[in-house]
CSV table of C-alpha atoms in Angstrom, one decimal:
chain,number,residue,atom,x,y,z
A,1,MET,CA,6.0,8.4,-1.1
A,2,VAL,CA,6.2,5.1,0.9
A,3,LEU,CA,2.7,5.8,2.3
A,4,LEU,CA,1.3,6.4,-1.2
A,5,VAL,CA,2.7,3.1,-2.3
A,6,VAL,CA,1.1,1.4,0.7
A,7,ILE,CA,-2.3,2.9,-0.1
A,8,TYR,CA,-2.0,2.0,-3.8
A,9,PHE,CA,-1.3,-1.6,-3.0
A,10,ALA,CA,-4.2,-1.7,-0.6
A,11,PHE,CA,-6.5,-0.6,-3.4
A,12,ILE,CA,-5.2,-3.3,-5.7
A,13,SER,CA,-6.2,-5.7,-3.0
A,14,LEU,CA,-9.6,-4.0,-2.6
A,15,GLY,CA,-10.4,-4.4,-6.3
A,16,LEU,CA,-9.0,-7.9,-7.0
A,17,PRO,CA,-12.2,-9.9,-6.1
A,18,ASP,CA,-14.8,-7.4,-7.2
A,19,ALA,CA,-15.4,-8.4,-10.8
A,20,VAL,CA,-14.8,-12.2,-10.4
A,21,LEU,CA,-18.2,-13.3,-9.3
A,22,GLY,CA,-20.0,-11.6,-12.1
A,23,SER,CA,-17.6,-12.9,-14.8
A,24,ILE,CA,-17.8,-16.5,-13.8
A,25,TRP,CA,-21.3,-16.7,-12.5
A,26,PRO,CA,-22.8,-18.1,-15.8
A,27,MET,CA,-20.7,-21.3,-15.3
A,28,MET,CA,-20.6,-21.2,-11.5
A,29,TYR,CA,-24.3,-21.2,-10.7
A,30,GLN,CA,-24.9,-24.2,-13.1
A,31,ASP,CA,-22.0,-26.2,-11.6
A,32,LEU,CA,-23.3,-25.7,-8.0
A,33,GLY,CA,-27.0,-26.1,-9.0
A,34,LEU,CA,-28.0,-22.6,-8.0
A,35,ARG,CA,-30.3,-20.0,-9.6
A,36,LEU,CA,-29.2,-17.2,-11.9
A,37,GLY,CA,-30.5,-14.6,-9.5
A,38,ASP,CA,-28.5,-16.0,-6.5
A,39,ALA,CA,-25.6,-13.9,-7.5
A,40,GLY,CA,-27.6,-10.9,-6.5
A,41,ILE,CA,-28.0,-12.3,-3.0
A,42,ILE,CA,-24.3,-13.0,-2.6
A,43,SER,CA,-23.5,-9.5,-3.8
A,44,ALA,CA,-26.0,-8.0,-1.4
A,45,VAL,CA,-24.6,-9.9,1.6
A,46,THR,CA,-21.1,-8.8,0.7
A,47,SER,CA,-22.2,-5.2,0.4
A,48,LEU,CA,-24.1,-5.3,3.7
A,49,GLY,CA,-20.9,-6.5,5.4
A,50,THR,CA,-19.2,-3.6,3.9
A,51,VAL,CA,-21.8,-1.0,5.1
A,52,ALA,CA,-21.6,-2.5,8.6
A,53,SER,CA,-17.8,-2.2,8.7
A,54,ILE,CA,-17.9,1.4,7.5
A,55,LEU,CA,-20.0,2.3,10.5
A,56,ILE,CA,-17.2,1.2,12.9
A,57,SER,CA,-14.2,2.0,10.7
A,58,TYR,CA,-13.5,5.4,12.3
A,59,ARG,CA,-13.1,4.0,15.8
A,60,LEU,CA,-10.9,1.2,14.6
A,61,VAL,CA,-8.6,3.5,12.7
A,62,ALA,CA,-8.5,5.9,15.7
A,63,ARG,CA,-7.4,3.0,17.9
A,64,PHE,CA,-5.1,0.9,15.7
A,65,SER,CA,-4.0,3.3,12.9
A,66,THR,CA,-4.9,3.2,9.2
A,67,GLY,CA,-2.0,1.0,8.2
A,68,LYS,CA,-2.8,-1.8,10.7
A,69,VAL,CA,-6.6,-1.7,9.9
A,70,THR,CA,-5.8,-1.9,6.2
A,71,ALA,CA,-3.4,-4.8,6.6
A,72,PHE,CA,-5.7,-7.0,8.7
A,73,SER,CA,-8.6,-6.2,6.4
A,74,MET,CA,-6.6,-7.5,3.5
A,75,LEU,CA,-5.8,-10.6,5.4
A,76,MET,CA,-9.5,-11.1,6.1
A,77,THR,CA,-10.4,-10.8,2.4
A,78,ALA,CA,-7.6,-13.3,1.5
A,79,ILE,CA,-9.1,-15.9,3.8
A,80,SER,CA,-12.6,-15.2,2.4
A,81,LEU,CA,-11.4,-15.7,-1.2
A,82,TRP,CA,-10.0,-19.1,-0.3
A,83,GLY,CA,-13.4,-19.9,1.3
A,84,PHE,CA,-15.1,-19.0,-2.0
A,85,GLY,CA,-12.8,-21.6,-3.7
A,86,THR,CA,-13.9,-24.3,-1.4
A,87,ALA,CA,-17.6,-23.5,-1.1
A,88,ASN,CA,-20.1,-25.9,-2.6
A,89,SER,CA,-23.4,-24.4,-1.6
A,90,LEU,CA,-25.2,-21.1,-1.5
A,91,ALA,CA,-25.0,-21.1,2.3
A,92,ALA,CA,-21.2,-21.4,2.2
A,93,LEU,CA,-20.9,-18.7,-0.4
A,94,LEU,CA,-23.0,-16.4,1.8
A,95,PHE,CA,-20.9,-17.2,4.9
A,96,TRP,CA,-17.7,-16.2,3.1
A,97,ALA,CA,-19.3,-13.1,1.6
A,98,ILE,CA,-19.6,-11.5,5.1
A,99,PRO,CA,-15.9,-11.2,5.9
A,100,LEU,CA,-15.1,-10.4,2.3
A,101,GLY,CA,-17.5,-7.4,2.6
A,102,VAL,CA,-16.3,-6.4,6.0
A,103,GLY,CA,-12.7,-6.3,4.9
A,104,ALA,CA,-13.5,-4.3,1.8
A,105,GLY,CA,-15.4,-1.7,3.8
A,106,LEU,CA,-12.6,-1.2,6.3
A,107,ILE,CA,-10.1,-0.6,3.5
A,108,ASP,CA,-12.3,1.7,1.6
A,109,ALA,CA,-13.5,3.9,4.4
A,110,SER,CA,-10.2,4.2,6.2
A,111,LEU,CA,-8.3,5.4,3.1
A,112,ASN,CA,-10.7,7.5,1.1
A,113,ASN,CA,-11.1,10.4,3.6
A,114,TYR,CA,-7.4,10.3,4.3
A,115,VAL,CA,-6.5,10.8,0.6
A,116,ALA,CA,-9.2,13.4,0.1
A,117,LEU,CA,-7.8,15.6,2.9
A,118,HIS,CA,-4.1,15.2,2.4
A,119,TYR,CA,-3.5,14.6,-1.3
A,120,GLU,CA,-4.3,16.3,-4.6
A,121,ALA,CA,-7.1,15.2,-7.0
A,122,ARG,CA,-4.6,13.3,-9.2
A,123,HIS,CA,-3.7,11.0,-6.3
A,124,MET,CA,-7.4,10.2,-5.7
A,125,ASN,CA,-8.0,9.3,-9.3
A,126,TRP,CA,-4.8,7.2,-9.4
A,127,LEU,CA,-5.7,5.6,-6.1
A,128,HIS,CA,-9.0,4.4,-7.6
A,129,SER,CA,-7.2,3.4,-10.8
A,130,PHE,CA,-5.3,0.9,-8.7
A,131,TRP,CA,-8.7,-0.5,-7.6
A,132,GLY,CA,-9.5,-0.8,-11.3
A,133,LEU,CA,-6.2,-2.6,-11.9
A,134,GLY,CA,-7.1,-5.1,-9.2
A,135,ALA,CA,-10.7,-5.4,-10.5
A,136,SER,CA,-9.7,-5.9,-14.1
A,137,SER,CA,-6.9,-8.4,-13.1
A,138,GLY,CA,-9.3,-10.6,-11.2
A,139,PRO,CA,-11.4,-11.9,-14.3
A,140,ALA,CA,-8.3,-12.0,-16.4
A,141,LEU,CA,-6.5,-14.2,-13.9
A,142,ILE,CA,-9.6,-16.5,-13.7
A,143,ALA,CA,-9.6,-16.7,-17.6
A,144,LEU,CA,-5.9,-17.7,-17.6
A,145,THR,CA,-6.7,-20.3,-14.9
A,146,LEU,CA,-9.5,-21.8,-17.0
A,147,ALA,CA,-7.4,-21.7,-20.1
A,148,ALA,CA,-4.6,-23.6,-18.3
A,149,GLY,CA,-7.1,-26.4,-17.6
A,150,PHE,CA,-7.9,-25.6,-13.9
A,151,THR,CA,-11.4,-25.1,-12.5
A,152,TYR,CA,-12.9,-21.8,-11.3
A,153,GLN,CA,-12.3,-23.0,-7.7
A,154,GLY,CA,-8.6,-23.0,-8.5
A,155,GLY,CA,-9.0,-19.4,-9.7
A,156,TRP,CA,-10.5,-18.3,-6.4
A,157,LYS,CA,-7.6,-19.9,-4.6
A,158,LEU,CA,-5.1,-18.2,-6.9
A,159,LEU,CA,-6.6,-14.8,-6.0
A,160,SER,CA,-6.4,-15.7,-2.3
A,161,ILE,CA,-2.7,-16.5,-2.6
A,162,LEU,CA,-2.0,-13.2,-4.5
A,163,GLN,CA,-3.9,-11.4,-1.8
A,164,LEU,CA,-1.8,-13.0,0.9
A,165,LEU,CA,1.4,-11.8,-1.0
A,166,LEU,CA,0.0,-8.3,-0.9
A,167,VAL,CA,-0.6,-8.7,2.9
A,168,VAL,CA,3.0,-9.7,3.4
A,169,ALA,CA,4.2,-6.7,1.4
A,170,LEU,CA,2.0,-4.4,3.4
A,171,PHE,CA,3.1,-5.7,6.8
A,172,ALA,CA,6.7,-5.4,5.7
A,173,VAL,CA,6.4,-1.6,5.1
A,174,LEU,CA,4.3,-0.8,8.1
A,175,PRO,CA,7.3,0.1,10.2
A,176,ARG,CA,8.0,2.8,7.6
A,177,TYR,CA,4.5,4.2,7.8
A,178,LYS,CA,4.6,8.0,8.1
A,179,VAL,CA,1.7,10.4,8.3
A,180,PRO,CA,2.0,13.3,5.8
A,181,PRO,CA,1.6,16.9,7.1
A,182,LYS,CA,-1.9,17.8,8.0
A,183,THR,CA,-3.9,20.3,6.0
A,184,SER,CA,-2.6,23.8,6.8
A,185,GLN,CA,-4.4,26.0,9.3
A,186,LYS,CA,-4.9,28.6,6.7
A,187,LYS,CA,-7.1,26.2,4.7
A,188,GLN,CA,-8.9,25.2,7.8
A,189,GLN,CA,-9.9,28.8,8.7
A,190,GLY,CA,-12.3,28.9,5.9
A,191,ALA,CA,-14.0,25.7,7.0
A,192,LYS,CA,-17.7,25.8,7.9
A,193,THR,CA,-19.2,23.3,10.2
A,194,GLN,CA,-22.8,23.7,9.0
A,195,VAL,CA,-23.7,21.1,6.3
A,196,ALA,CA,-26.4,22.1,3.9
A,197,SER,CA,-28.9,19.3,4.1
A,198,THR,CA,-30.1,19.7,0.5
A,199,SER,CA,-26.5,19.5,-0.8
A,200,LEU,CA,-25.9,16.4,1.3
A,201,PHE,CA,-29.1,14.7,0.1
A,202,LEU,CA,-28.1,15.4,-3.5
A,203,ILE,CA,-24.5,14.1,-3.3
A,204,LEU,CA,-25.7,11.0,-1.5
A,205,SER,CA,-28.3,10.5,-4.3
A,206,ALA,CA,-25.5,10.8,-6.9
A,207,PHE,CA,-23.4,8.2,-5.1
A,208,PHE,CA,-26.4,5.9,-4.8
A,209,THR,CA,-27.4,6.1,-8.5
A,210,TYR,CA,-23.8,5.9,-9.7
A,211,CYS,CA,-23.1,2.7,-7.7
A,212,VAL,CA,-26.3,1.1,-8.9
A,213,LEU,CA,-25.0,1.6,-12.4
A,214,GLU,CA,-21.5,0.5,-11.7
A,215,GLY,CA,-22.6,-2.5,-9.6
A,216,SER,CA,-25.2,-3.7,-12.1
A,217,THR,CA,-22.7,-3.5,-15.0
A,218,GLY,CA,-19.9,-5.3,-13.1
A,219,LEU,CA,-22.2,-8.1,-11.9
A,220,TRP,CA,-24.7,-8.6,-14.7
A,221,ALA,CA,-23.2,-7.3,-18.0
A,222,VAL,CA,-21.7,-10.7,-18.8
A,223,SER,CA,-24.9,-12.6,-18.0
A,224,TYR,CA,-26.7,-10.0,-20.2
A,225,LEU,CA,-24.4,-10.7,-23.1
A,226,VAL,CA,-24.7,-14.4,-22.7
A,227,SER,CA,-28.5,-14.5,-22.5
A,228,VAL,CA,-29.3,-11.6,-24.9
A,229,LYS,CA,-26.5,-11.4,-27.4
A,230,GLY,CA,-25.2,-15.0,-27.6
A,231,LEU,CA,-21.8,-14.7,-25.8
A,232,LEU,CA,-20.3,-18.1,-24.9
A,233,PRO,CA,-20.1,-18.5,-21.1
A,234,ALA,CA,-16.4,-19.5,-21.3
A,235,GLU,CA,-15.7,-16.1,-22.9
A,236,GLY,CA,-17.4,-14.3,-20.0
A,237,PRO,CA,-14.3,-13.6,-17.9
A,238,LEU,CA,-12.6,-11.9,-20.9
A,239,TYR,CA,-15.6,-9.7,-21.6
A,240,GLY,CA,-16.1,-9.1,-17.9
A,241,SER,CA,-12.6,-7.6,-17.5
A,242,LEU,CA,-13.3,-4.9,-20.3
A,243,PHE,CA,-15.5,-2.8,-18.0
A,244,PHE,CA,-12.9,-2.7,-15.3
A,245,ILE,CA,-10.0,-2.1,-17.8
A,246,GLY,CA,-12.0,0.9,-18.9
A,247,ILE,CA,-12.3,2.1,-15.3
A,248,THR,CA,-8.6,1.6,-14.7
A,249,ALA,CA,-7.5,3.4,-17.9
A,250,GLY,CA,-10.0,6.2,-17.3
A,251,ARG,CA,-8.7,6.9,-13.8
A,252,ILE,CA,-5.1,6.9,-14.8
A,253,LEU,CA,-6.1,9.4,-17.5
A,254,SER,CA,-8.2,11.4,-15.1
A,255,GLY,CA,-5.2,11.8,-12.8
A,256,PHE,CA,-3.4,13.6,-15.5
A,257,LEU,CA,-6.4,15.6,-16.7
A,258,SER,CA,-6.9,16.8,-13.1
A,259,PHE,CA,-3.9,19.1,-13.6
A,260,ARG,CA,-6.0,21.1,-16.0
A,261,PHE,CA,-9.7,20.3,-15.2
A,262,SER,CA,-11.7,20.6,-12.0
A,263,ASN,CA,-13.5,17.7,-10.2
A,264,LYS,CA,-16.8,19.1,-11.5
A,265,GLN,CA,-15.6,19.0,-15.2
A,266,LEU,CA,-14.2,15.5,-14.8
A,267,ILE,CA,-17.5,14.3,-13.3
A,268,TRP,CA,-19.6,15.7,-16.2
A,269,VAL,CA,-17.2,14.3,-18.9
A,270,GLY,CA,-17.5,10.9,-17.1
A,271,ILE,CA,-21.3,11.0,-17.1
A,272,GLY,CA,-21.4,11.8,-20.8
A,273,VAL,CA,-19.1,8.9,-21.7
A,274,LEU,CA,-21.1,6.6,-19.4
A,275,GLY,CA,-24.3,7.5,-21.2
A,276,LEU,CA,-22.7,6.9,-24.6
A,277,GLY,CA,-21.6,3.5,-23.4
A,278,LEU,CA,-25.1,2.5,-22.4
A,279,VAL,CA,-26.5,3.5,-25.8
A,280,VAL,CA,-23.8,1.5,-27.6
A,281,LEU,CA,-24.4,-1.5,-25.3
A,282,LEU,CA,-28.2,-1.4,-26.1
A,283,GLY,CA,-27.9,-0.7,-29.8
A,284,LEU,CA,-25.0,-2.7,-31.2
A,285,PRO,CA,-24.6,-6.5,-31.6
A,286,LEU,CA,-22.2,-8.6,-29.6
A,287,SER,CA,-19.1,-7.4,-31.5
A,288,GLY,CA,-19.9,-3.9,-30.4
A,289,SER,CA,-20.2,-4.9,-26.8
A,290,ILE,CA,-16.4,-4.8,-26.4
A,291,VAL,CA,-16.5,-1.0,-27.2
A,292,ALA,CA,-19.6,-0.6,-25.0
A,293,LEU,CA,-18.2,-2.2,-21.8
A,294,PHE,CA,-15.0,-0.3,-22.2
A,295,LEU,CA,-16.8,3.0,-22.7
A,296,ILE,CA,-19.0,2.4,-19.7
A,297,GLY,CA,-15.9,1.8,-17.6
A,298,LEU,CA,-14.2,4.8,-19.0
A,299,GLY,CA,-17.2,7.0,-18.2
A,300,CYS,CA,-17.4,5.6,-14.6
A,301,ALA,CA,-13.8,6.3,-14.0
A,302,PRO,CA,-13.7,9.9,-12.8
A,303,ILE,CA,-17.1,10.1,-11.1
A,304,PHE,CA,-16.6,8.3,-7.8
A,305,PRO,CA,-13.1,9.6,-7.0
A,306,SER,CA,-13.9,13.1,-8.1
A,307,PHE,CA,-17.0,13.3,-5.9
A,308,ILE,CA,-15.0,12.0,-2.9
A,309,HIS,CA,-12.2,14.5,-3.5
A,310,GLU,CA,-14.7,17.3,-3.9
A,311,THR,CA,-16.5,16.5,-0.6
A,312,PRO,CA,-14.1,18.4,1.8
A,313,ARG,CA,-14.3,21.3,-0.6
A,314,ARG,CA,-18.1,21.5,-0.7
A,315,PHE,CA,-18.5,20.8,3.1
A,316,SER,CA,-16.3,21.5,6.1
A,317,ILE,CA,-13.0,19.7,6.9
A,318,ALA,CA,-14.4,18.8,10.3
A,319,GLU,CA,-17.4,17.2,8.7
A,320,SER,CA,-15.6,15.4,5.9
A,321,GLN,CA,-14.9,12.2,7.8
A,322,ARG,CA,-18.6,11.8,8.7
A,323,ILE,CA,-19.9,12.8,5.2
A,324,ILE,CA,-17.5,10.6,3.3
A,325,GLY,CA,-18.5,7.8,5.6
A,326,LEU,CA,-22.1,8.5,4.7
A,327,GLU,CA,-21.1,8.6,1.0
A,328,MET,CA,-19.3,5.3,1.3
A,329,ALA,CA,-22.3,3.7,3.1
A,330,THR,CA,-24.7,5.1,0.6
A,331,ALA,CA,-22.5,3.8,-2.3
A,332,TYR,CA,-22.5,0.3,-0.9
A,333,VAL,CA,-26.3,0.4,-0.3
A,334,GLY,CA,-26.6,1.2,-4.0
A,335,SER,CA,-24.3,-1.7,-4.8
A,336,THR,CA,-26.2,-3.9,-2.4
A,337,LEU,CA,-29.5,-3.2,-4.0
A,338,SER,CA,-28.2,-3.4,-7.6
A,339,GLY,CA,-27.5,-7.1,-7.2
A,340,PRO,CA,-31.0,-8.3,-6.2
A,341,LEU,CA,-32.7,-5.6,-8.2
A,342,PHE,CA,-31.2,-6.7,-11.5
A,343,GLY,CA,-31.5,-10.4,-10.3
A,344,LEU,CA,-35.2,-9.7,-10.0
A,345,VAL,CA,-35.2,-8.2,-13.5
A,346,ALA,CA,-33.5,-11.3,-14.7
A,347,GLN,CA,-35.9,-13.7,-13.1
A,348,THR,CA,-39.1,-11.9,-14.0
A,349,ILE,CA,-39.0,-9.9,-17.2
A,350,GLY,CA,-35.6,-11.0,-18.5
A,351,LEU,CA,-32.1,-9.4,-18.7
A,352,ARG,CA,-33.0,-7.9,-22.1
A,353,TRP,CA,-34.4,-5.0,-20.1
A,354,MET,CA,-31.3,-4.5,-18.1
A,355,VAL,CA,-30.0,-1.5,-20.0
A,356,GLY,CA,-33.4,0.1,-20.0
A,357,VAL,CA,-33.5,0.0,-16.2
A,358,GLN,CA,-30.0,1.3,-16.1
A,359,GLY,CA,-31.1,4.2,-18.2
A,360,ILE,CA,-33.6,5.3,-15.5
A,361,PHE,CA,-30.8,5.4,-12.9
A,362,PHE,CA,-28.6,7.2,-15.3
A,363,LEU,CA,-31.2,10.0,-15.6
A,364,LEU,CA,-31.4,10.2,-11.8
A,365,LEU,CA,-27.6,10.5,-11.7
A,366,VAL,CA,-27.7,13.4,-14.1
A,367,ILE,CA,-30.4,15.2,-12.2
A,368,SER,CA,-28.8,14.7,-8.8
A,369,THR,CA,-25.4,15.9,-10.1
A,370,PHE,CA,-26.8,18.9,-11.8
A,371,LEU,CA,-28.7,20.1,-8.8
A,372,PHE,CA,-25.8,19.4,-6.4
A,373,PHE,CA,-23.4,21.6,-8.3
A,374,ARG,CA,-26.1,24.3,-8.8
A,375,ILE,CA,-26.9,24.5,-5.1
A,376,SER,CA,-23.6,23.8,-3.4
A,377,VAL,CA,-20.5,26.1,-3.3
A,378,VAL,CA,-16.9,25.6,-2.4
A,379,GLN,CA,-16.7,26.2,1.3
A,380,SER,CA,-13.5,24.8,2.8
A,381,LEU,CA,-10.3,23.6,1.1
A,382,ALA,CA,-8.9,25.6,-1.8
A,383,ASP,CA,-9.7,24.0,-5.2
A,384,GLU,CA,-6.6,22.1,-6.0
A,385,ASN,CA,-7.6,21.1,-9.5
């Protein structure tokens, strides 16, 4: 139980800064004299740092333990957030984006495989709901900071202080860190070491397309509402939090639904709700965008954690660390490309086409998911859903 609390707190830390840049960018880029599309460059650098850290995370965890790597990674992100609060140029923002991405990648990679192997599906969904709690809290805290008369720079520094408090709490419980029993030998006997290349390609395609959709919504939805539907920039942080509130609520709900439904069923329900949210975002005026952003978040909620939790069950236990590492890296590549891709859309043809471009990636997600479940079979861990 203590270990689960530690992991949950770590994922609050992971999500805390994720939605902030997109929610305040409409005022931030004007204040610093930057371009609208520069948010995509900052997001890309952050994601590249994350991908790089994922590639070395296994060795770091093996040497220092999951708990220590997580704690020091949270400290790294706290320092980076303070740096964002002092930055006054694009170069400074890009500098602080690197350790922010590295810290996030180490937390993400070191914990996801651990939970997928040792805990039930409900814990994976609840784990990612705590990421959503952090992600939805970030813009809300910035909005409160602005409402109190402080600047967005003060908001970044507030997030840094909160992150430091989480670091202190995590270091306090590290002496009580205990590893849960490993997966039983009986479950391991059915594991196969041969990974089907087609299944691997398809699940990586699903991760890539999903993260393009999630990343583009988190970073660009507020700018889309401002430039296309007339949202006031000062209201951006409030609207920006709706998407992540939807993710948080959906993952809490998915944890309970996983008692009755399989990972596969949760993924398809999520994809359906996500598609509905995109239609609503495109078709309704600004007043309907509240529903749209919440629906998109609700649909996104079960997709990522359910795919992660399904991985040791579709591939071998021995290969799960490597494959989940590939999934995380592919996911962040999708997030990396989503920033500059939709920034290019904004600079060239305009953000009014954002939802149409998202629709293309949505169709690719549907195709990849359908073919993956059609081709792959449960090979290793017993289905715990």
